[in-house]
Amino acid sequence: MPKNKELNEKLKDERREQILSTALMLFASRGLAATRITDISKAANISQGLLYHYFSSKEEIFVKLMETAFEKLNEACRWLEAQPMPPDEKIRFAIYELLKLLEENPNAARYHLLIAQSAASDSIPDEAKDIIRREYTYPYEVIARIITEGQEAGTIKKHDANQSALVFWSAIKGLAIYRAVHQDTFIATNPEILCSIFLEDIKKDML
Amino acid sequence: MPKNKELNEKLKDERREQILSTALMLFASRGLAATRITDISKAANISQGLLYHYFSSKEEIFVKLMETAFEKLNEACRWLEAQPMPPDEKIRFAIYELLKLLEENPNAARYHLLIAQSAASDSIPDEAKDIIRREYTYPYEVIARIITEGQEAGTIKKHDANQSALVFWSAIKGLAIYRAVHQDTFIATNPEILCSIFLEDIKKDML
DNA sequence: ATTATTGTTGAATAAAATTTCAATCAATAA
DNA sequence: TTATTGATTGAAATTTTATTCAACAATAAT
């Protein structure tokens, strides 16, 4: 008989996680097509053969990572929207947290890069494309809704909400890509620079 | 003897341009590694064999495109810095022109995406890496200098200049990537949203 | 110990992509 | 005409990469 079933499952899961995390690093720094199966197995310290024991193809690994990336991002957006905070604080909070995350967690920046690459690429698996089609717009919608609310409350600048949401995520993604590229020389960005795009200047209210 | 030398050279140049333009489109939408030689030759309506008559490898095409991308971007930055305008107008002008370019010229967005992909990628030719190392920072430096000038003149917000420059290009690149991805459904962005990151509010001056 | 089961390897095989090349074509100067 | 040159093709050879598989290892229940 095999070794203990549960322990076994746990070990298997850990191994899968190890492979996924390695692959994420490689995909983010090279892209799907340029990452060879042997690159992943070498970096994960296993044989190519074993990789096929856990995943049936490179593409499957990629799709799994895309799923995780969107799950995390969209879950965070859902959470943000549900918080009992005024909309301007939500935006400020989101900007601070997103920038902190980029700074502290290299994988976070890599996930952004992975999504950006994949969204832009014609050469990714159909399944990944479907995920993007389904999930890509949600974060834009959430930010646009919060901005609209804030505009009604007079705390957020009255630029077009959809355009503002686009600028919001473009700036974040642009920074994430810079971060992923310049791991070493990355200088943390003052979140207030980004806040000033969206939030009404307090001074104005005080007039 | 061969046909007319000059005409010949001209035709050859045109063919090279045709190949380069086709390859740019493909590289930007798939990345270097995922673009096959046959993809390029098919899209350019020539045989694979002929492609090797004009370029010795896929990588050579890629490097040539990278050179062009940086030449164009850096030349534009040089030009901008040399203009006889106050710094805040330079920033506003740059934002308006960059966004207009993105809207009007799909290749412009593709060049940005190509640079972003390449800067992020470990799997590009060494020569391309050298180009990036040499040329990547110049646009950041120019914008940082203009911002510093504007801060001294009191027309640009007093955020850290390097961080502001980083946000400037991150936002532009983020928008370019969005544009490259959503060719069809792209909504033009109001440049004033971006301007508000950097430029002092006129109202403040009027107090 | 024996056996069943799953993990693991790396070489063998298959598939895919790149590169070369012999042959043909088209243009034109002599 | 025709000889020469460079353009062009597509199939063959090469190289690279992905995938399979036979063999072996480790484990734990019997």
XYZ file of C-alpha atoms (C1' of nucleotides) in Angstrom:
474
model
C 0.000 0.000 0.000
C 1.060 3.574 -0.407
C 2.283 5.746 2.365
C -0.201 7.642 4.431
C -2.832 9.091 2.167
C -3.291 12.475 3.814
C 0.372 13.212 4.344
C 0.870 12.182 0.797
C -1.703 14.590 -0.515
C -0.104 17.326 1.525
C 3.345 16.615 0.164
C 1.991 16.497 -3.330
C 0.308 19.842 -2.844
C 3.513 21.324 -1.528
C 5.429 20.061 -4.506
C 2.811 21.517 -6.800
C 3.097 24.837 -5.018
C 6.851 24.743 -5.337
C 6.587 24.139 -9.067
C 3.966 26.859 -9.478
C 6.011 29.417 -7.593
C 9.106 28.600 -9.619
C 7.143 28.790 -12.842
C 5.623 32.117 -11.843
C 9.074 33.579 -11.412
C 10.208 32.290 -14.767
C 7.050 33.146 -16.698
C 7.086 36.656 -15.294
C 10.699 37.221 -16.224
C 10.685 35.481 -19.599
C 7.131 34.967 -20.737
C 5.354 31.704 -21.420
C 6.914 30.803 -24.747
C 10.484 31.584 -23.731
C 10.265 29.486 -20.588
C 11.269 25.916 -21.321
C 10.038 22.945 -19.400
C 13.633 22.204 -18.465
C 14.038 25.737 -17.114
C 11.189 25.102 -14.720
C 12.350 21.648 -13.680
C 15.940 22.788 -13.206
C 14.891 25.812 -11.164
C 12.605 23.599 -9.094
C 15.338 20.951 -8.684
C 13.412 18.106 -10.205
C 13.631 16.147 -13.431
C 11.568 17.082 -16.481
C 9.849 13.759 -16.175
C 8.576 14.478 -12.715
C 7.058 17.725 -13.836
C 4.672 15.749 -15.983
C 3.669 13.830 -12.923
C 2.228 17.011 -11.452
C 1.116 18.915 -14.520
C 0.230 17.630 -17.925
C 1.823 20.513 -19.779
C 3.472 23.879 -19.521
C 0.178 25.430 -20.505
C -1.635 23.842 -17.588
C 0.837 25.419 -15.179
C 0.336 28.736 -16.863
C -3.450 28.575 -16.709
C -3.303 27.650 -13.026
C -1.154 30.688 -12.326
C -3.494 32.957 -14.253
C -6.402 31.668 -12.221
C -4.563 32.377 -8.996
C -3.496 35.834 -10.129
C -7.044 36.893 -10.875
C -8.458 35.199 -7.814
C -6.143 37.192 -5.588
C -6.656 40.484 -7.360
C -10.413 40.209 -7.655
C -10.836 38.948 -4.124
C -8.915 41.988 -2.910
C -11.185 44.240 -4.974
C -14.315 42.603 -3.596
C -12.968 43.041 -0.111
C -12.089 46.674 -0.699
C -15.497 47.545 -2.032
C -17.190 45.935 0.953
C -15.177 47.856 3.544
C -17.076 50.388 5.675
C -15.011 53.381 4.587
C -15.816 56.545 2.676
C -14.843 56.215 -0.988
C -11.880 58.590 -0.902
C -10.362 56.612 1.940
C -10.893 53.422 -0.038
C -8.913 54.854 -2.933
C -6.151 56.114 -0.667
C -6.097 52.806 1.201
C -5.952 50.828 -2.043
C -3.080 52.899 -3.386
C -1.101 52.602 -0.168
C -1.671 48.855 0.081
C -0.944 48.152 -3.566
C 2.326 50.082 -3.463
C 3.327 48.462 -0.189
C 2.616 45.059 -1.676
C 4.742 45.810 -4.714
C 7.583 46.886 -2.507
C 7.450 43.979 -0.117
C 6.460 41.046 -2.231
C 8.316 40.399 -5.490
C 5.718 37.800 -6.466
C 2.992 40.437 -6.400
C 4.773 42.465 -9.058
C 5.345 39.248 -11.009
C 1.646 38.435 -10.996
C 0.907 41.860 -12.460
C 3.520 41.340 -15.118
C 2.127 37.920 -15.897
C -1.341 39.339 -16.363
C -0.083 42.232 -18.461
C 1.945 39.940 -20.681
C -0.856 37.498 -21.050
C -3.536 40.047 -21.720
C -1.344 41.434 -24.462
C -0.373 38.115 -25.952
C -2.008 36.241 -28.788
C 0.053 33.190 -28.053
C -1.420 32.017 -24.780
C -3.707 29.012 -24.316
C -7.394 29.525 -25.068
C -8.282 28.687 -21.509
C -6.086 31.518 -20.260
C -7.719 33.868 -22.730
C -11.124 32.919 -21.368
C -9.996 33.677 -17.842
C -8.768 37.078 -18.958
C -11.984 37.806 -20.795
C -14.023 36.906 -17.735
C -11.919 38.482 -15.026
C -9.957 41.330 -16.526
C -12.526 44.094 -16.244
C -13.649 43.511 -12.675
C -10.951 45.584 -10.945
C -11.613 48.447 -13.370
C -15.308 48.320 -12.587
C -14.784 48.336 -8.838
C -12.478 51.343 -8.927
C -14.826 53.182 -11.292
C -17.745 52.576 -8.893
C -15.789 53.811 -5.888
C -14.703 56.885 -7.812
C -18.270 57.654 -8.831
C -19.404 57.402 -5.222
C -16.618 59.691 -4.128
C -17.506 62.203 -6.777
C -21.061 62.292 -5.492
C -19.672 62.888 -2.015
C -17.423 65.615 -3.388
C -14.211 63.986 -2.158
C -12.955 62.682 -5.504
C -12.007 64.752 -8.518
C -14.622 64.898 -11.220
C -12.779 63.320 -14.094
C -14.655 60.681 -16.077
C -14.862 57.683 -13.721
C -13.996 55.025 -16.302
C -11.018 56.992 -17.517
C -9.882 57.524 -13.950
C -10.120 53.818 -13.237
C -8.109 53.157 -16.371
C -5.414 55.580 -15.245
C -5.499 54.056 -11.763
C -4.722 50.541 -12.951
C -2.408 51.659 -15.730
C -0.260 53.486 -13.214
C -0.275 50.546 -10.790
C 0.522 48.055 -13.521
C 3.161 50.303 -14.986
C 4.820 50.546 -11.581
C 4.507 46.803 -11.050
C 6.246 46.164 -14.334
C 8.986 48.598 -13.454
C 9.304 46.846 -10.119
C 9.493 43.399 -11.699
C 12.143 44.628 -14.106
C 14.265 46.564 -11.633
C 14.055 44.234 -8.651
C 17.285 45.597 -7.261
C 17.171 49.304 -8.019
C 13.488 49.879 -7.390
C 12.751 53.035 -5.427
C 9.520 52.998 -3.471
C 6.964 55.438 -4.776
C 5.279 57.940 -2.530
C 1.607 56.912 -2.675
C 0.501 60.532 -2.356
C 1.696 61.156 -5.912
C -0.915 58.713 -7.119
C -3.526 59.898 -4.636
C -3.270 63.387 -6.058
C -4.678 62.105 -9.348
C -7.960 61.187 -7.752
C -8.490 62.871 -4.425
C -9.656 66.411 -4.025
C -7.118 68.605 -2.374
C -8.103 69.061 1.275
C -7.142 72.722 1.109
C -9.887 73.319 -1.365
C -12.484 72.085 1.086
C -11.119 74.339 3.733
C -11.663 77.507 1.754
C 24.876 42.448 -64.926
C 22.328 43.030 -62.235
C 19.499 45.433 -62.494
C 19.942 49.043 -61.562
C 21.943 49.281 -58.377
C 20.162 52.174 -56.710
C 16.676 51.024 -57.482
C 17.712 47.677 -56.172
C 18.943 49.064 -52.906
C 15.722 50.985 -52.550
C 13.608 47.909 -53.142
C 15.692 45.968 -50.687
C 15.247 48.668 -48.082
C 11.520 48.673 -48.647
C 11.364 44.922 -48.248
C 13.368 45.174 -45.059
C 10.981 47.808 -43.769
C 8.037 45.634 -44.675
C 9.513 42.724 -42.747
C 10.355 44.919 -39.768
C 6.886 46.396 -39.603
C 5.285 42.968 -39.806
C 7.612 41.627 -37.138
C 6.881 44.582 -34.861
C 3.204 43.800 -35.012
C 3.786 40.153 -34.217
C 6.421 40.666 -31.527
C 4.215 43.202 -29.783
C 1.215 40.925 -29.805
C 3.005 37.654 -28.988
C 6.459 38.407 -27.718
C 9.767 37.410 -29.245
C 9.839 33.746 -28.314
C 6.257 33.019 -29.311
C 6.681 34.577 -32.736
C 7.910 31.989 -35.198
C 9.954 32.744 -38.244
C 7.151 31.311 -40.354
C 4.655 33.641 -38.669
C 6.702 36.596 -39.836
C 7.282 35.283 -43.326
C 3.637 34.328 -43.777
C 2.391 37.674 -42.508
C 4.876 39.435 -44.785
C 3.891 37.195 -47.713
C 7.328 35.789 -48.369
C 8.978 32.406 -47.900
C 10.967 31.597 -44.760
C 14.018 31.260 -46.927
C 13.785 34.805 -48.196
C 13.646 36.154 -44.704
C 17.165 34.908 -44.178
C 18.211 36.853 -47.230
C 17.369 40.040 -45.395
C 18.083 39.167 -41.788
C 20.338 36.524 -40.400
C 17.992 35.577 -37.566
C 14.844 36.396 -35.677
C 17.006 37.997 -33.037
C 18.563 40.405 -35.501
C 15.115 41.642 -36.492
C 14.259 42.075 -32.855
C 17.394 44.017 -32.047
C 16.813 46.304 -35.027
C 13.305 47.040 -33.771
C 14.540 47.763 -30.275
C 17.055 50.207 -31.667
C 14.357 51.989 -33.612
C 12.008 52.062 -30.623
C 14.564 53.746 -28.406
C 15.782 56.056 -31.151
C 12.274 57.379 -31.620
C 11.475 57.706 -27.934
C 14.780 59.280 -26.963
C 14.827 61.601 -29.936
C 11.382 62.829 -28.897
C 12.631 63.395 -25.350
C 15.674 65.302 -26.577
C 13.424 67.425 -28.730
C 11.030 68.090 -25.870
C 13.745 69.174 -23.497
C 15.157 71.591 -26.089
C 11.838 73.327 -26.749
C 11.554 76.956 -25.641
C 8.630 76.365 -23.268
C 8.223 76.674 -19.534
C 8.561 73.293 -17.807
C 4.919 72.883 -16.861
C 3.919 73.406 -20.468
C 6.495 70.827 -21.522
C 4.909 68.275 -19.221
C 1.405 69.125 -20.395
C 2.534 69.075 -24.019
C 4.267 65.710 -23.571
C 1.210 64.139 -21.971
C -1.124 65.443 -24.679
C 1.178 64.321 -27.482
C 1.894 60.911 -25.993
C -1.798 60.179 -25.474
C -2.664 61.442 -28.943
C 0.043 59.231 -30.410
C -1.300 56.202 -28.558
C -4.759 56.897 -29.858
C -3.810 57.510 -33.451
C -0.943 55.152 -34.102
C -1.274 51.509 -33.128
C 2.433 50.980 -33.781
C 3.310 53.531 -31.115
C 1.541 51.474 -28.472
C 3.218 48.377 -29.854
C 6.657 49.923 -29.483
C 5.921 50.638 -25.824
C 4.758 47.106 -25.281
C 7.829 45.751 -27.037
C 10.086 47.783 -24.779
C 8.168 46.769 -21.658
C 8.262 43.109 -22.608
C 11.912 43.242 -23.463
C 12.976 45.165 -20.427
C 11.223 42.543 -18.350
C 12.527 39.558 -20.215
C 15.568 37.470 -19.425
C 15.240 35.682 -22.716
C 16.171 38.390 -25.168
C 19.449 38.643 -27.073
C 22.396 40.171 -25.247
C 22.606 42.923 -27.798
C 19.038 43.952 -27.020
C 19.849 43.925 -23.314
C 22.752 46.266 -23.938
C 20.496 48.656 -25.820
C 18.060 48.632 -22.930
C 20.804 49.187 -20.388
C 22.112 52.147 -22.375
C 18.855 53.773 -23.402
C 16.192 52.862 -20.868
C 16.817 55.540 -18.286
C 17.111 58.537 -20.589
C 13.366 59.332 -20.799
C 13.114 59.073 -17.009
C 16.014 61.476 -16.589
C 14.572 64.029 -18.993
C 11.188 64.071 -17.287
C 12.810 64.274 -13.850
C 14.873 67.286 -14.992
C 11.853 69.074 -16.408
C 9.916 68.397 -13.219
C 12.732 69.763 -11.079
C 12.841 72.940 -13.174
C 9.093 73.322 -12.833
C 9.272 72.853 -9.098
C 11.806 75.660 -8.872
C 9.459 77.821 -10.917
C 6.591 76.834 -8.609
C 4.443 75.429 -11.420
C 4.947 71.735 -10.719
C 3.931 69.879 -7.584
C 6.733 69.239 -5.128
C 6.763 65.468 -5.083
C 10.153 63.789 -5.378
C 11.208 64.375 -8.978
C 12.517 60.870 -9.654
C 9.401 59.300 -8.230
C 7.252 61.640 -10.289
C 9.144 60.710 -13.433
C 8.649 57.056 -12.584
C 4.910 57.582 -12.159
C 4.825 59.592 -15.390
C 6.286 56.807 -17.522
C 4.549 54.028 -15.614
C 1.199 55.614 -16.336
C 2.047 56.178 -20.008
C 3.368 52.658 -20.418
C 0.433 51.196 -18.552
C -1.947 53.035 -20.870
C 0.060 51.960 -23.903
C -0.201 48.355 -22.848
C -3.918 48.699 -22.291
C -4.177 50.301 -25.713
C -2.187 47.503 -27.355
C -4.396 44.924 -25.684
C -7.742 46.588 -26.321
C -7.130 47.900 -29.832
C -10.824 47.892 -30.555
C -12.441 49.008 -27.323
C -9.851 51.563 -26.255
C -11.359 54.745 -24.894
C -9.198 57.831 -25.219
C -7.982 59.159 -21.895
C -8.446 62.763 -20.912
C -4.866 64.061 -20.625
C -5.865 66.400 -17.812
C -6.229 63.403 -15.489
C -2.530 62.757 -15.902
C -1.633 66.442 -15.837
C -3.220 66.743 -12.428
C -0.539 64.439 -11.013
C 2.191 66.884 -11.814
C 0.902 70.374 -12.425
C -0.038 72.792 -9.681
C -3.671 73.669 -9.726
C -4.116 77.071 -11.360
C -6.697 77.994 -8.729
C -4.057 77.793 -6.053
C -1.968 80.384 -7.853
C -4.917 82.658 -8.081
C -5.450 82.834 -4.351
C 9.927 -10.177 3.828
C 6.503 -9.288 0.267
C 3.740 -6.513 -2.323
C 1.216 -2.697 -3.914
C 1.457 2.070 -4.762
C 3.287 6.257 -5.763
C 7.540 9.153 -6.562
C 11.442 9.894 -9.372
C 14.838 9.792 -12.984
C 16.966 10.442 -17.400
C 17.349 8.590 -21.736
C 14.404 7.699 -25.928
C 11.064 9.506 -28.895
C 8.227 12.791 -30.981
C 7.144 17.320 -32.302
C 8.218 21.875 -33.526
C 11.007 25.444 -34.961
C 15.141 27.268 -37.200
C 18.464 27.403 -40.696
C 20.604 25.991 -44.967
C 20.741 25.148 -49.677
C 20.182 23.595 -54.413
C 17.273 25.000 -57.878
C 14.559 28.409 -60.324
C 13.170 32.927 -61.684
C 13.380 37.739 -63.276
C 15.751 41.623 -64.771
C 18.987 43.840 -67.504
C 23.625 45.131 -69.282
C 26.408 43.630 -72.757
C 19.994 36.856 -77.387
C 22.543 35.571 -73.501
C 25.337 35.883 -69.377
C 25.294 37.657 -64.879
C 23.427 38.998 -60.746
C 20.500 39.001 -57.061
C 15.658 37.592 -55.537
C 12.945 33.855 -54.343
C 11.210 29.342 -53.221
C 10.273 25.218 -50.595
C 11.975 21.023 -49.273
C 15.856 18.901 -46.479
C 18.884 19.070 -42.613
C 19.655 20.669 -38.203
C 18.674 22.165 -33.810
C 15.824 22.859 -30.052
C 12.107 21.710 -27.100
C 8.285 18.906 -25.353
C 6.608 14.541 -24.021
C 6.639 9.672 -23.042
C 8.215 5.700 -20.896
C 10.761 1.829 -18.943
C 13.247 1.209 -14.972
C 14.163 1.934 -10.353
C 13.418 3.874 -5.404
C 10.919 4.706 -1.327
C 7.224 3.774 1.617
C 3.894 1.461 4.406
C 0.332 -2.017 4.947
C 0.017 -7.011 4.982
